[in-house]
């Protein structure tokens, strides 16, 4: 799991609802992921930027179906989505279920998907699904 990006409540071998690890500047700007290098709006840095858990719900802005990937070990096709979170930041990640039809403006929600690595370890990755 990418703990600098999201976390979950530990539970009996299955992923819980994710919590996105974002941030907020004292000017009110909300961003993802959390970082301390400087606010994109006002330039403040350091202690002006504080951790802020973010909503895992948002609105689909765009999607793209990838038929061929440079990494031959990544099976295609897969869908990349761009989601505007209800808290403000825009997130790009994979669609959890490529078989569902999605359209811009549709409500989406994040979930953690379990994946099996080559070494046999189970890891969780953040994906989006159509809400509902």
Short mmCIF file of C-alpha atoms in Angstrom, two decimals:
data_model
loop_
_atom_site.label_atom_id
_atom_site.label_comp_id
_atom_site.label_asym_id
_atom_site.label_seq_id
_atom_site.Cartn_x
_atom_site.Cartn_y
_atom_site.Cartn_z
CA UNK A 1 0.00 0.00 0.00
CA UNK A 2 1.20 3.51 -0.78
CA UNK A 3 0.82 4.97 2.71
CA UNK A 4 1.99 8.44 1.62
CA UNK A 5 -1.02 8.62 -0.75
CA UNK A 6 -3.78 6.77 1.07
CA UNK A 7 -4.49 4.63 4.06
CA UNK A 8 -7.16 2.22 5.19
CA UNK A 9 -8.53 0.79 8.38
CA UNK A 10 -6.91 -2.62 8.83
CA UNK A 11 -9.43 -5.41 8.57
CA UNK A 12 -9.52 -9.18 8.19
CA UNK A 13 -7.54 -9.39 4.94
CA UNK A 14 -9.89 -7.28 2.87
CA UNK A 15 -9.45 -3.61 2.06
CA UNK A 16 -11.56 -1.05 3.88
CA UNK A 17 -12.63 2.29 2.44
CA UNK A 18 -9.55 4.30 1.54
CA UNK A 19 -8.65 7.62 3.13
CA UNK A 20 -6.76 9.92 0.75
CA UNK A 21 -3.79 11.72 2.31
CA UNK A 22 -4.10 15.25 0.97
CA UNK A 23 -3.17 18.64 2.31
CA UNK A 24 -4.47 22.14 2.88
CA UNK A 25 -2.67 25.47 2.74
CA UNK A 26 -3.49 28.27 5.14
CA UNK A 27 -4.80 30.17 2.06
CA UNK A 28 -7.51 27.48 1.74
CA UNK A 29 -6.08 25.62 -1.29
CA UNK A 30 -6.58 21.83 -1.04
CA UNK A 31 -4.20 19.47 -2.84
CA UNK A 32 -3.35 15.81 -3.33
CA UNK A 33 -1.03 14.23 -2.42
CA UNK A 34 0.27 15.86 0.76
CA UNK A 35 3.58 17.65 0.24
CA UNK A 36 5.56 20.47 1.90
CA UNK A 37 7.33 22.00 -1.11
CA UNK A 38 4.93 24.88 -1.65
CA UNK A 39 1.34 25.81 -2.31
CA UNK A 40 0.42 25.96 -6.00
CA UNK A 41 -1.81 28.96 -5.35
CA UNK A 42 0.13 31.25 -2.98
CA UNK A 43 3.61 29.71 -2.69
CA UNK A 44 3.49 29.20 1.08
CA UNK A 45 5.47 26.24 2.35
CA UNK A 46 6.51 24.42 5.50
CA UNK A 47 4.06 24.65 8.39
CA UNK A 48 1.56 26.61 6.23
CA UNK A 49 0.75 23.23 4.62
CA UNK A 50 -1.04 20.74 6.85
CA UNK A 51 -2.30 17.19 6.28
CA UNK A 52 -5.96 16.94 5.31
CA UNK A 53 -7.87 13.69 4.77
CA UNK A 54 -9.85 13.92 1.53
CA UNK A 55 -13.12 12.53 0.24
CA UNK A 56 -12.96 9.46 -1.97
CA UNK A 57 -15.98 10.61 -3.97
CA UNK A 58 -15.96 12.82 -7.01
CA UNK A 59 -17.08 13.49 -10.58
CA UNK A 60 -15.58 11.89 -13.68
CA UNK A 61 -13.93 14.52 -15.88
CA UNK A 62 -12.45 12.24 -18.56
CA UNK A 63 -11.38 8.69 -19.34
CA UNK A 64 -9.03 7.03 -21.81
CA UNK A 65 -8.88 3.40 -22.89
CA UNK A 66 -5.24 2.27 -23.23
CA UNK A 67 -4.76 -0.48 -25.81
CA UNK A 68 -0.95 -0.68 -25.76
CA UNK A 69 1.36 0.14 -22.85
CA UNK A 70 5.13 0.64 -22.99
CA UNK A 71 5.52 -1.82 -20.11
CA UNK A 72 4.82 -5.16 -21.79
CA UNK A 73 4.16 -6.78 -18.39
CA UNK A 74 1.10 -4.54 -17.90
CA UNK A 75 -1.87 -6.23 -19.58
CA UNK A 76 -3.97 -4.02 -21.84
CA UNK A 77 -6.58 -2.81 -22.40
CA UNK A 78 -7.21 -0.78 -19.24
CA UNK A 79 -8.97 2.51 -18.56
CA UNK A 80 -7.42 5.60 -16.97
CA UNK A 81 -9.83 8.04 -15.33
CA UNK A 82 -9.52 11.66 -14.26
CA UNK A 83 -11.77 12.43 -11.27
CA UNK A 84 -12.42 15.79 -9.58
CA UNK A 85 -12.76 14.94 -5.89
CA UNK A 86 -15.56 16.60 -3.94
CA UNK A 87 -12.85 18.26 -1.82
CA UNK A 88 -11.27 19.90 -4.90
CA UNK A 89 -8.15 18.07 -6.14
CA UNK A 90 -8.15 16.12 -9.41
CA UNK A 91 -6.87 12.53 -9.30
CA UNK A 92 -5.77 10.32 -12.19
CA UNK A 93 -5.78 6.55 -11.69
CA UNK A 94 -7.19 3.34 -13.13
CA UNK A 95 -10.81 2.34 -13.42
CA UNK A 96 -11.46 -0.73 -11.25
CA UNK A 97 -13.91 -2.35 -13.69
CA UNK A 98 -13.22 -1.88 -17.41
CA UNK A 99 -16.48 -3.61 -18.32
CA UNK A 100 -18.73 -0.80 -17.05
CA UNK A 101 -19.73 2.16 -19.21
CA UNK A 102 -18.77 5.55 -17.82
CA UNK A 103 -19.42 9.07 -19.07
CA UNK A 104 -18.05 12.47 -18.03
CA UNK A 105 -20.13 14.00 -15.25
CA UNK A 106 -20.80 10.61 -13.68
CA UNK A 107 -20.30 10.20 -9.94
CA UNK A 108 -17.31 8.04 -8.95
CA UNK A 109 -15.92 6.63 -5.73
CA UNK A 110 -12.47 5.30 -4.84
CA UNK A 111 -11.79 1.82 -3.58
CA UNK A 112 -8.75 -0.28 -2.79
CA UNK A 113 -8.24 -3.26 -5.09
CA UNK A 114 -6.11 -6.21 -3.99
CA UNK A 115 -3.42 -7.28 -6.45
CA UNK A 116 -1.05 -10.22 -6.39
CA UNK A 117 2.60 -9.28 -6.98
CA UNK A 118 5.04 -11.58 -8.78
CA UNK A 119 6.61 -12.50 -5.41
CA UNK A 120 3.21 -13.69 -4.12
CA UNK A 121 2.60 -10.73 -1.81
CA UNK A 122 -0.86 -9.15 -1.86
CA UNK A 123 -0.86 -5.35 -2.21
CA UNK A 124 -3.65 -2.81 -2.49
CA UNK A 125 -3.96 -0.15 -5.20
CA UNK A 126 -6.32 2.83 -5.43
CA UNK A 127 -8.89 2.60 -8.25
CA UNK A 128 -12.19 4.29 -9.06
CA UNK A 129 -15.61 2.76 -9.72
CA UNK A 130 -18.91 4.24 -10.79
CA UNK A 131 -20.83 5.29 -7.67
CA UNK A 132 -24.21 3.84 -7.12
#
